[in-house]
Tab-separated table of C-alpha atoms and ligand atoms in Angstrom:
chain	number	residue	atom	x	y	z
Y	262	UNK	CA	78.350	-31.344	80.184
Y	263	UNK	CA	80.551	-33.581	82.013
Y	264	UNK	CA	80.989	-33.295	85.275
Y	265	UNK	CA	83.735	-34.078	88.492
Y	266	UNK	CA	82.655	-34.262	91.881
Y	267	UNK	CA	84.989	-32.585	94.290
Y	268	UNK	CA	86.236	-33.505	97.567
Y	269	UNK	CA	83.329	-31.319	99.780
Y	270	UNK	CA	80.623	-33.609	97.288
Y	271	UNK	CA	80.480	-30.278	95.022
Y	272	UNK	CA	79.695	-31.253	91.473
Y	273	UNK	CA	81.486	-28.922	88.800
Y	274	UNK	CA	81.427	-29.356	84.878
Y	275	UNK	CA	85.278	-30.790	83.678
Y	276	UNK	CA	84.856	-27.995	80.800
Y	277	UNK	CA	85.386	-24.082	81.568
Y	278	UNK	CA	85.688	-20.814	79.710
Y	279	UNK	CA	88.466	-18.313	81.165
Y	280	UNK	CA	88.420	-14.573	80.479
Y	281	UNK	CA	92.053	-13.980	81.086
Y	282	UNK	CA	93.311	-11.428	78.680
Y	283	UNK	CA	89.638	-10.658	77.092
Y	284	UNK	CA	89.900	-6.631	76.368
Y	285	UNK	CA	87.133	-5.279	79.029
Y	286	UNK	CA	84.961	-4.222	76.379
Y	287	UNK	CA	84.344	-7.814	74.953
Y	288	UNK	CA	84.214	-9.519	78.115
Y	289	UNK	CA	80.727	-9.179	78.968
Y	290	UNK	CA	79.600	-10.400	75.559
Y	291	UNK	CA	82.103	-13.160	75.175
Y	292	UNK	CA	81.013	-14.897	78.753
Y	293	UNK	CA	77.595	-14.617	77.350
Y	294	UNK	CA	78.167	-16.073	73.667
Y	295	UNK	CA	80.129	-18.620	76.037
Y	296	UNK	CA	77.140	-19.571	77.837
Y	297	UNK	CA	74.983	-19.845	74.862
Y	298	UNK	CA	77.567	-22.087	73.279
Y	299	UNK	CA	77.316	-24.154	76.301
Y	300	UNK	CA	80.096	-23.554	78.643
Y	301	UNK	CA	78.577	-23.375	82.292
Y	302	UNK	CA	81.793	-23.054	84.344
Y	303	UNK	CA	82.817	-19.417	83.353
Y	304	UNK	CA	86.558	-18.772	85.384
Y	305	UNK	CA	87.606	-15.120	85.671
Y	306	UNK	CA	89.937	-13.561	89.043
Y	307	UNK	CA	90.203	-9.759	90.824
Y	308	UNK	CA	93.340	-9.250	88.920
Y	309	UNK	CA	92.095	-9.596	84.957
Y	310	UNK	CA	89.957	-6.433	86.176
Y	311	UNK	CA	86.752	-7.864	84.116
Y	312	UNK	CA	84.708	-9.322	86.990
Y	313	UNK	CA	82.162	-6.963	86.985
Y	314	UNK	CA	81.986	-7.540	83.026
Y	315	UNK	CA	81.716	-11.167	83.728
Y	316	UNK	CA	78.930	-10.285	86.061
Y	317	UNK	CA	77.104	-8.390	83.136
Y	318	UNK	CA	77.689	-11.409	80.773
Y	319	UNK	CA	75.900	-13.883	83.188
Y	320	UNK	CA	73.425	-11.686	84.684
Y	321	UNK	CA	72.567	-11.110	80.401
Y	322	UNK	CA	72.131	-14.752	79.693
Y	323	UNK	CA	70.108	-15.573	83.071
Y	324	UNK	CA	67.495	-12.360	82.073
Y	325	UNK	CA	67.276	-14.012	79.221
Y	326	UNK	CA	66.684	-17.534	80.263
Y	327	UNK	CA	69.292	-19.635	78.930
Y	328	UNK	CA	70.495	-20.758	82.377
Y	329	UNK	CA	69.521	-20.243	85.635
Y	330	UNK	CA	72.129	-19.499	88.547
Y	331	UNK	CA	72.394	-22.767	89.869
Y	332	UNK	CA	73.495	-23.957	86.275
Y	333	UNK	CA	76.153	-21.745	86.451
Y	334	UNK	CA	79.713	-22.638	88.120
Y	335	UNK	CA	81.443	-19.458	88.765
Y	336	UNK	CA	85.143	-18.857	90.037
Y	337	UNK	CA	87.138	-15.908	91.039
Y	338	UNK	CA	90.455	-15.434	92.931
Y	339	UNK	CA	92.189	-13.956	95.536
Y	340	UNK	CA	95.254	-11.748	94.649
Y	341	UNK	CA	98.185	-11.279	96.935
Y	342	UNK	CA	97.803	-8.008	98.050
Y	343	UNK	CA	94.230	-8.643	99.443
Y	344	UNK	CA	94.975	-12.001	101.510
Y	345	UNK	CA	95.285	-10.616	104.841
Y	346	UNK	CA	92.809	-12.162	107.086
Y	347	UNK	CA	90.139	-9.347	107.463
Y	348	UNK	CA	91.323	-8.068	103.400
Y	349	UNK	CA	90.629	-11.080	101.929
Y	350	UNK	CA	87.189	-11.234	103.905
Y	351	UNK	CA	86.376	-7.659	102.616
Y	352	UNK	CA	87.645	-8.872	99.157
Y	353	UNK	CA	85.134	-11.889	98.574
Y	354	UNK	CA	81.823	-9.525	99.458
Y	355	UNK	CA	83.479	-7.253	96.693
Y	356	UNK	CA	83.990	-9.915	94.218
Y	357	UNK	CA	80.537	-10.710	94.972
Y	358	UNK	CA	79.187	-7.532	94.357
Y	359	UNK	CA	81.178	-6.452	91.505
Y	360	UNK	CA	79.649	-9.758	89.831
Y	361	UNK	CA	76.153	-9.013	91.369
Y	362	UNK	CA	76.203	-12.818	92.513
Y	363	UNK	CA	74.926	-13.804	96.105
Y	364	UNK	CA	77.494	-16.739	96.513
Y	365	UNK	CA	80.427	-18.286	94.360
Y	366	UNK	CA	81.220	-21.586	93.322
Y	367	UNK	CA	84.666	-21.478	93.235
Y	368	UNK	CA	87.325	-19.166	94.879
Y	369	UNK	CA	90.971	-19.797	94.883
Y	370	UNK	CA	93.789	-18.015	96.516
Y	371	UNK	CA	95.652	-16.834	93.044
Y	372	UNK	CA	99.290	-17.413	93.691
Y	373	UNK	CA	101.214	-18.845	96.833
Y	374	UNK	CA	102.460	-15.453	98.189
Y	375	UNK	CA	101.655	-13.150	101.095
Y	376	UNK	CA	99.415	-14.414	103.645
Y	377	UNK	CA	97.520	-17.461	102.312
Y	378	UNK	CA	96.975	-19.220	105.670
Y	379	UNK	CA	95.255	-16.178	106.734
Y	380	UNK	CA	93.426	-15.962	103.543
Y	381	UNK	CA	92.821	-19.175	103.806
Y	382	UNK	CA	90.834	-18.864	107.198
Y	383	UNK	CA	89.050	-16.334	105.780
Y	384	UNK	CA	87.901	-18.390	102.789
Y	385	UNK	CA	86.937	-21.049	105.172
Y	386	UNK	CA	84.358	-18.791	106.930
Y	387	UNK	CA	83.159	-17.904	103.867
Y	388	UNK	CA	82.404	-21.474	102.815
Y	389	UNK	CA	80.412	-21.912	105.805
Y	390	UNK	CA	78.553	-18.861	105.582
Y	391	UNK	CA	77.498	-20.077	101.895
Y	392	UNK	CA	79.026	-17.588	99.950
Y	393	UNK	CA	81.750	-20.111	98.180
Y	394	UNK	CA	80.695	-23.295	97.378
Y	395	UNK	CA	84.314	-24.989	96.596
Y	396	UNK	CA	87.747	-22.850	97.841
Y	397	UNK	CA	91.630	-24.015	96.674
Y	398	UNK	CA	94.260	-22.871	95.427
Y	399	UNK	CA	96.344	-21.936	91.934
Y	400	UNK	CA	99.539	-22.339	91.167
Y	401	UNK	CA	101.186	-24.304	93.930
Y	402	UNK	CA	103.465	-26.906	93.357
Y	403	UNK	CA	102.986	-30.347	94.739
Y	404	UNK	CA	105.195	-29.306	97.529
Y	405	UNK	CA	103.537	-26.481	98.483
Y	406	UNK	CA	100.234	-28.160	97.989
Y	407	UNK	CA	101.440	-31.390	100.641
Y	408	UNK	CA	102.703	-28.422	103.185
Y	409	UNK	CA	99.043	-26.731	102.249
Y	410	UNK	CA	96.937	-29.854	103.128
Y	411	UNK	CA	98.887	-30.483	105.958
Y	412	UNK	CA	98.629	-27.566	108.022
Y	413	UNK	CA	95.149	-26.618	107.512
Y	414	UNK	CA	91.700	-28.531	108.435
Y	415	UNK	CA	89.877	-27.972	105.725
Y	416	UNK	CA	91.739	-28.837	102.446
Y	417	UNK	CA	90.923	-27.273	98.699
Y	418	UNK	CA	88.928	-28.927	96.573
Y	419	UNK	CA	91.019	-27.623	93.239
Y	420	UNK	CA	94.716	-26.849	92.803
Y	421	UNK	CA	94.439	-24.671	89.567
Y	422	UNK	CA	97.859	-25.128	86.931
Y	423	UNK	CA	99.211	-24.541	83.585
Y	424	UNK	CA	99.024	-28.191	82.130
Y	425	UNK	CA	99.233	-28.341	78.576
Y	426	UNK	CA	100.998	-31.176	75.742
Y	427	UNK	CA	104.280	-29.037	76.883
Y	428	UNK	CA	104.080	-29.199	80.566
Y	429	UNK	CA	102.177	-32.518	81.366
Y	430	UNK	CA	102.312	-32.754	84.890
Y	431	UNK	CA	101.881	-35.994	85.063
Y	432	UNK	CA	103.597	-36.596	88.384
Y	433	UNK	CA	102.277	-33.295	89.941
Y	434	UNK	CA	98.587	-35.496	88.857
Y	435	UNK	CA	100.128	-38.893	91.281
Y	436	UNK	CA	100.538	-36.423	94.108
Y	437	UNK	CA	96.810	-34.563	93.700
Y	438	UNK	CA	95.085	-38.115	93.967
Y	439	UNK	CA	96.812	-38.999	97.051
Y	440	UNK	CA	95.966	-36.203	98.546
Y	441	UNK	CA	92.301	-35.920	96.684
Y	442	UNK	CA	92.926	-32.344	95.275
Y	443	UNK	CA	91.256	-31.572	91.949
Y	444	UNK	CA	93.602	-30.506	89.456
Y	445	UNK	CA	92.193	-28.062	87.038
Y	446	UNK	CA	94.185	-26.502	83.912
Y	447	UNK	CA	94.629	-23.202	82.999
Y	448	UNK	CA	96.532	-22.634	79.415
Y	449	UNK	CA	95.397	-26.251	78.050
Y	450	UNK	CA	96.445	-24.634	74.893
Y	451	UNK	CA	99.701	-22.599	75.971
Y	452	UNK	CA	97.943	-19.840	74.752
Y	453	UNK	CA	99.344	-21.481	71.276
Y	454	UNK	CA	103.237	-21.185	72.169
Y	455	UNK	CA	104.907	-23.659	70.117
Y	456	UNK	CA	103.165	-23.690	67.678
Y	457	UNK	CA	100.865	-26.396	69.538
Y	458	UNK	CA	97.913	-25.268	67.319
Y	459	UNK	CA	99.978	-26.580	64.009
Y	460	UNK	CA	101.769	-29.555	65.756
Y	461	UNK	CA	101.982	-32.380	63.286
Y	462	UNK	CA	101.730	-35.305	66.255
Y	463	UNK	CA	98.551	-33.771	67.162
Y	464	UNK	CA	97.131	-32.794	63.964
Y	465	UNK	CA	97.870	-36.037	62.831
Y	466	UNK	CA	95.629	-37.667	65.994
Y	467	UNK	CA	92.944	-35.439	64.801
Y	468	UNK	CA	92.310	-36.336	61.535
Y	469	UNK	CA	91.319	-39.705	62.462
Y	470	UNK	CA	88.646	-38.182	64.108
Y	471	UNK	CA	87.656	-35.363	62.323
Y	472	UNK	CA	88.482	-32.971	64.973
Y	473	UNK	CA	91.198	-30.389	65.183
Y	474	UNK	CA	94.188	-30.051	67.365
Y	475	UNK	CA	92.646	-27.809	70.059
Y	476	UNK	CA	89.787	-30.347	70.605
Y	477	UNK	CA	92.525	-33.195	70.527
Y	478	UNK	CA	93.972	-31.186	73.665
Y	479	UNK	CA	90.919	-30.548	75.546
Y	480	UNK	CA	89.806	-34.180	74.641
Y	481	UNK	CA	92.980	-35.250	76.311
Y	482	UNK	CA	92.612	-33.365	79.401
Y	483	UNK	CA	89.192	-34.728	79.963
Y	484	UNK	CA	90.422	-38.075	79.861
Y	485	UNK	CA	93.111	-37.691	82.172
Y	486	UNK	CA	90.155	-36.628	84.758
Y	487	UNK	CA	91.427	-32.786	84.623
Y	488	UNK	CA	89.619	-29.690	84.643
Y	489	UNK	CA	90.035	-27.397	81.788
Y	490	UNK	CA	89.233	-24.083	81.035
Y	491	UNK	CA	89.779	-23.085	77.128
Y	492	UNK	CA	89.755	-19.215	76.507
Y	493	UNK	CA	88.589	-17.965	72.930
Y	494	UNK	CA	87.096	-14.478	72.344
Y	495	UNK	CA	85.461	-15.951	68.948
Y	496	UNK	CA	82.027	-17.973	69.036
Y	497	UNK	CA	83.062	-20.813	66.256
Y	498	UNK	CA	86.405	-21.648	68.414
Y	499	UNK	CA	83.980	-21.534	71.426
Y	500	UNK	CA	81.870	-24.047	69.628
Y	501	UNK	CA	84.696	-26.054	68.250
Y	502	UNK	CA	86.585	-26.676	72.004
Y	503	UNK	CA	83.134	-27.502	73.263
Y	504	UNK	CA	82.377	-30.458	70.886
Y	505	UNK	CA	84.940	-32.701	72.170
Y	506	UNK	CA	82.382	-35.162	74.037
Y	507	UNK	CA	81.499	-37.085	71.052
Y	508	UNK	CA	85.251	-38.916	70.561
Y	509	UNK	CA	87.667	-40.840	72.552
Y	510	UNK	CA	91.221	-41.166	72.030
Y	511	UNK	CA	93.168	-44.122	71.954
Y	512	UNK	CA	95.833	-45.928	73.831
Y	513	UNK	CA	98.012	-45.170	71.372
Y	514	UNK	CA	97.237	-41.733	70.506
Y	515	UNK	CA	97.574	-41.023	74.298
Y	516	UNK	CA	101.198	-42.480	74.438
Y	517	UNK	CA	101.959	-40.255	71.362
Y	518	UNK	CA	100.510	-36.881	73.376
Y	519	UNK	CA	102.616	-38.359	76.742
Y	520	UNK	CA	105.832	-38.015	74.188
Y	521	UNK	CA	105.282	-34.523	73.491
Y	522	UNK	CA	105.653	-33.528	77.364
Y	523	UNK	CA	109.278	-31.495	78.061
Y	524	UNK	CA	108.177	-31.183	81.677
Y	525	UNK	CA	108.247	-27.209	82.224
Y	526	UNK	CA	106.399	-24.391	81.971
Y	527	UNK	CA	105.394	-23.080	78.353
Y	528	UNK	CA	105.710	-19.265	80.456
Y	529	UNK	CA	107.782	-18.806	83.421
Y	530	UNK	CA	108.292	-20.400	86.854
Y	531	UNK	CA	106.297	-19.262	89.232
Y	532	UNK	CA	109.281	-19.145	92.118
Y	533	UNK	CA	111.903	-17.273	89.661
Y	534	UNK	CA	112.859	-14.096	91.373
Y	535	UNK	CA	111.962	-11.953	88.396
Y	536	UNK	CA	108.491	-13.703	88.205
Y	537	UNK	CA	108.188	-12.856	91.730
Y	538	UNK	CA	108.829	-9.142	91.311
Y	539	UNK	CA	106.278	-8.921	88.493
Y	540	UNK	CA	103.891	-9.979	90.488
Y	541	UNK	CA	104.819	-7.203	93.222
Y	542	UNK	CA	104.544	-4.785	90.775
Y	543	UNK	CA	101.058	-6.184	89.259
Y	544	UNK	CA	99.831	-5.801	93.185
Y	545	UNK	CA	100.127	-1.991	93.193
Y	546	UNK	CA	97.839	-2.044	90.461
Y	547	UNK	CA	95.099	-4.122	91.898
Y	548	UNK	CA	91.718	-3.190	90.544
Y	549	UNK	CA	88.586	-4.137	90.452
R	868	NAP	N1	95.394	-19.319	87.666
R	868	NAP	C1	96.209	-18.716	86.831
R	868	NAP	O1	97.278	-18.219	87.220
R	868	NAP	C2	95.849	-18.652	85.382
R	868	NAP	C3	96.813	-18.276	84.434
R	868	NAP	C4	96.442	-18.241	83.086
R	868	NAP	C5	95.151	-18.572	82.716
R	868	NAP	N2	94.206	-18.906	83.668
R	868	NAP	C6	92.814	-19.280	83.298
R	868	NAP	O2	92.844	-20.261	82.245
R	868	NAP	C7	92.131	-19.769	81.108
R	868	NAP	C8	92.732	-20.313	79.820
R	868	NAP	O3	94.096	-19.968	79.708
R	868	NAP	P1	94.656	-18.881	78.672
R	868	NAP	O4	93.539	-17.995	78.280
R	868	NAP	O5	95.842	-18.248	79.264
R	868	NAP	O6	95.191	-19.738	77.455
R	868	NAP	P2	94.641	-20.865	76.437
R	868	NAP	O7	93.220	-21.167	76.715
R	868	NAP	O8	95.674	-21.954	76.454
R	868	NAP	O9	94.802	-20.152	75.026
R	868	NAP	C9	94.011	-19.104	74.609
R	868	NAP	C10	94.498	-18.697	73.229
R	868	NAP	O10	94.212	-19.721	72.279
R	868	NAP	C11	93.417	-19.198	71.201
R	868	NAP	N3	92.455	-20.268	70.867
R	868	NAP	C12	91.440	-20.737	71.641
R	868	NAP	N4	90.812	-21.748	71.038
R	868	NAP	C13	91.418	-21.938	69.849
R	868	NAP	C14	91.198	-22.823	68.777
R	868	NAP	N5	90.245	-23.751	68.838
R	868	NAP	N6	92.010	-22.727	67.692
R	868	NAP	C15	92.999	-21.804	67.623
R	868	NAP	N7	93.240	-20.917	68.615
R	868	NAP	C16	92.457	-20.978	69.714
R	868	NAP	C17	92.769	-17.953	71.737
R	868	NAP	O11	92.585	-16.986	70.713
R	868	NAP	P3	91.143	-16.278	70.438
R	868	NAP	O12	90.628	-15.753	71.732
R	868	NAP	O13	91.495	-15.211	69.445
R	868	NAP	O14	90.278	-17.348	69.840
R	868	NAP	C18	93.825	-17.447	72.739
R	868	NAP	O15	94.809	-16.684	72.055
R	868	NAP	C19	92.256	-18.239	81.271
R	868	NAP	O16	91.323	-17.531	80.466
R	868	NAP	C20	92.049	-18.076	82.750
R	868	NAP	O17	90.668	-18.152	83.079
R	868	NAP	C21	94.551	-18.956	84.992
């Protein structure tokens, strides 16, 4: 698997699996068919309510000695209603025992509400303390990222978006290398909105290599030196966005891909008022 080193000198693989939206009672076996296809960075948060599932999955494929721990790149995150200082400390010992895991490789502070400077702190400590390898942060926009970086010592390692052939981000990329923040891509695929897995431009870029239009994606991401993390609940699509190390895509069929790019979210924007009060809501319901 190929790998990015981030800014701390942690080494993490460029390819994930996420477990957003897996029903709870297919999570456990999906992260392990995952890991037996080959995935090693497995990305799941408080709020999907399936990190003690992922836990079983991974605990399943180390008892049975197809990876050990230290193969393994794990992530969680921090929702809003548990960043208070002290609440987001109790919060990372419960992620860690929900998952049965004595230290995480990745934890990021989910969205950029409620206290994140005081989660933030909190996250810190925990980094010392060697129970999180890497800390950053998810959806912030470049703005909030500078104002992020600026105010803090100790700045993330990953900045966690939606980038995707509809929302390219290539700009938001310019700013993360200046200020040597990972970027790392959730939705790669949309989660299939329009129509991306039947889009002629990059159908057509995969047939010259055999491959199909999610692997043209993924293939595309890793070039552009971004994490992604590609969700499937099936073991052939896990297999299929996995083999995408044996091709390379052209100039041109990179300028074709940079075309596609309408420069906004496939889903919502994150500072919309209504987005804003879903996410209220969804913090009532804060589960583990
Ligand atoms: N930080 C955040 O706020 C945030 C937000 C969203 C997501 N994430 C993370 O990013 C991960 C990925 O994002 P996502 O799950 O929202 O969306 P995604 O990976 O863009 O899309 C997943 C969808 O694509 C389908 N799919 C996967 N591979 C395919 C293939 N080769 N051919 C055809 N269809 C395919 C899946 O269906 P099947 O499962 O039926 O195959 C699923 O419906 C999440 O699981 C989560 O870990 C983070």
């Amino acid at each position: 698997m190929q790998t990015i080193t981030l800014n701390n000198g942690v080494e993490m693989p460029q390819l994930g699996f996420g477990v957003y939206q897996i029903p709870l009672e297919e999570t456990a076996e999906a992260v392990y068919q995952a890991i037996k296809a080959g995935y090693r960075l497995i990305d799941t948060a408080s709020i999907y309510g399936n990190e003690k599932k992922t836990g079983e999955g991974i605990k399943r494929a180390i008892d049975e000695g197809l990876v050990t721990r230290d193969e393994l790149f794990v992530t969680s995150k921090l929702f809003i209603l548990q960043a208070p200082e002290e609440k987001a400390a109790e919060t990372i010992n419960l992620s860690l025992e929900v998952m049965g895991l004595d230290y995480l490789d990745l934890y990021l502070i989910h969205q950029p509400y409620g206290d994140i400077y005081g989660a933030w702190r909190a996250m810190v400590a925990a980094q010392k303390s060697g129970k999180l390898r890497a800390i950053g942060i998810s959806n912030f926009k470049s703005a909030k990222m500078i104002e992020f970086v600026g105010l803090n010592e100790v700045k993330p390692q990953i900045n966690q978006i939606e980038v995707n052939p509809w929302n390219q981000r290539i700009e938001d990329q310019e700013w993360h290398e200046k200020y040597d923040v990972q970027m790392e891509a959730w939705a790669p695929f949309a989660e299939g909105r329009h129509e991306l897995f039947t889009n002629p431009v990059l159908a057509e870029i995969g047939k010259q290599y055999h491959k199909t239009v999610g692997q043209v994606v993924l293939r595309w991401l890793m070039q552009r030196g971004i994490v992604a993390l590609a969700k499937s609940v099936r073991p052939e699509r896990m297999a299929e966005n996995i083999a995408i190390f044996d091709f390379e895509l052209s100039k041109a069929d990179l300028e074709k891909i940079a075309a596609l790019d309408m420069k906004e979210s496939a889903f919502f924007d994150h500072d919309a008022p209504q987005q804003v009060e879903w996410f209220m809501d969804r913090m009532l319901d804060t589960e583990k």
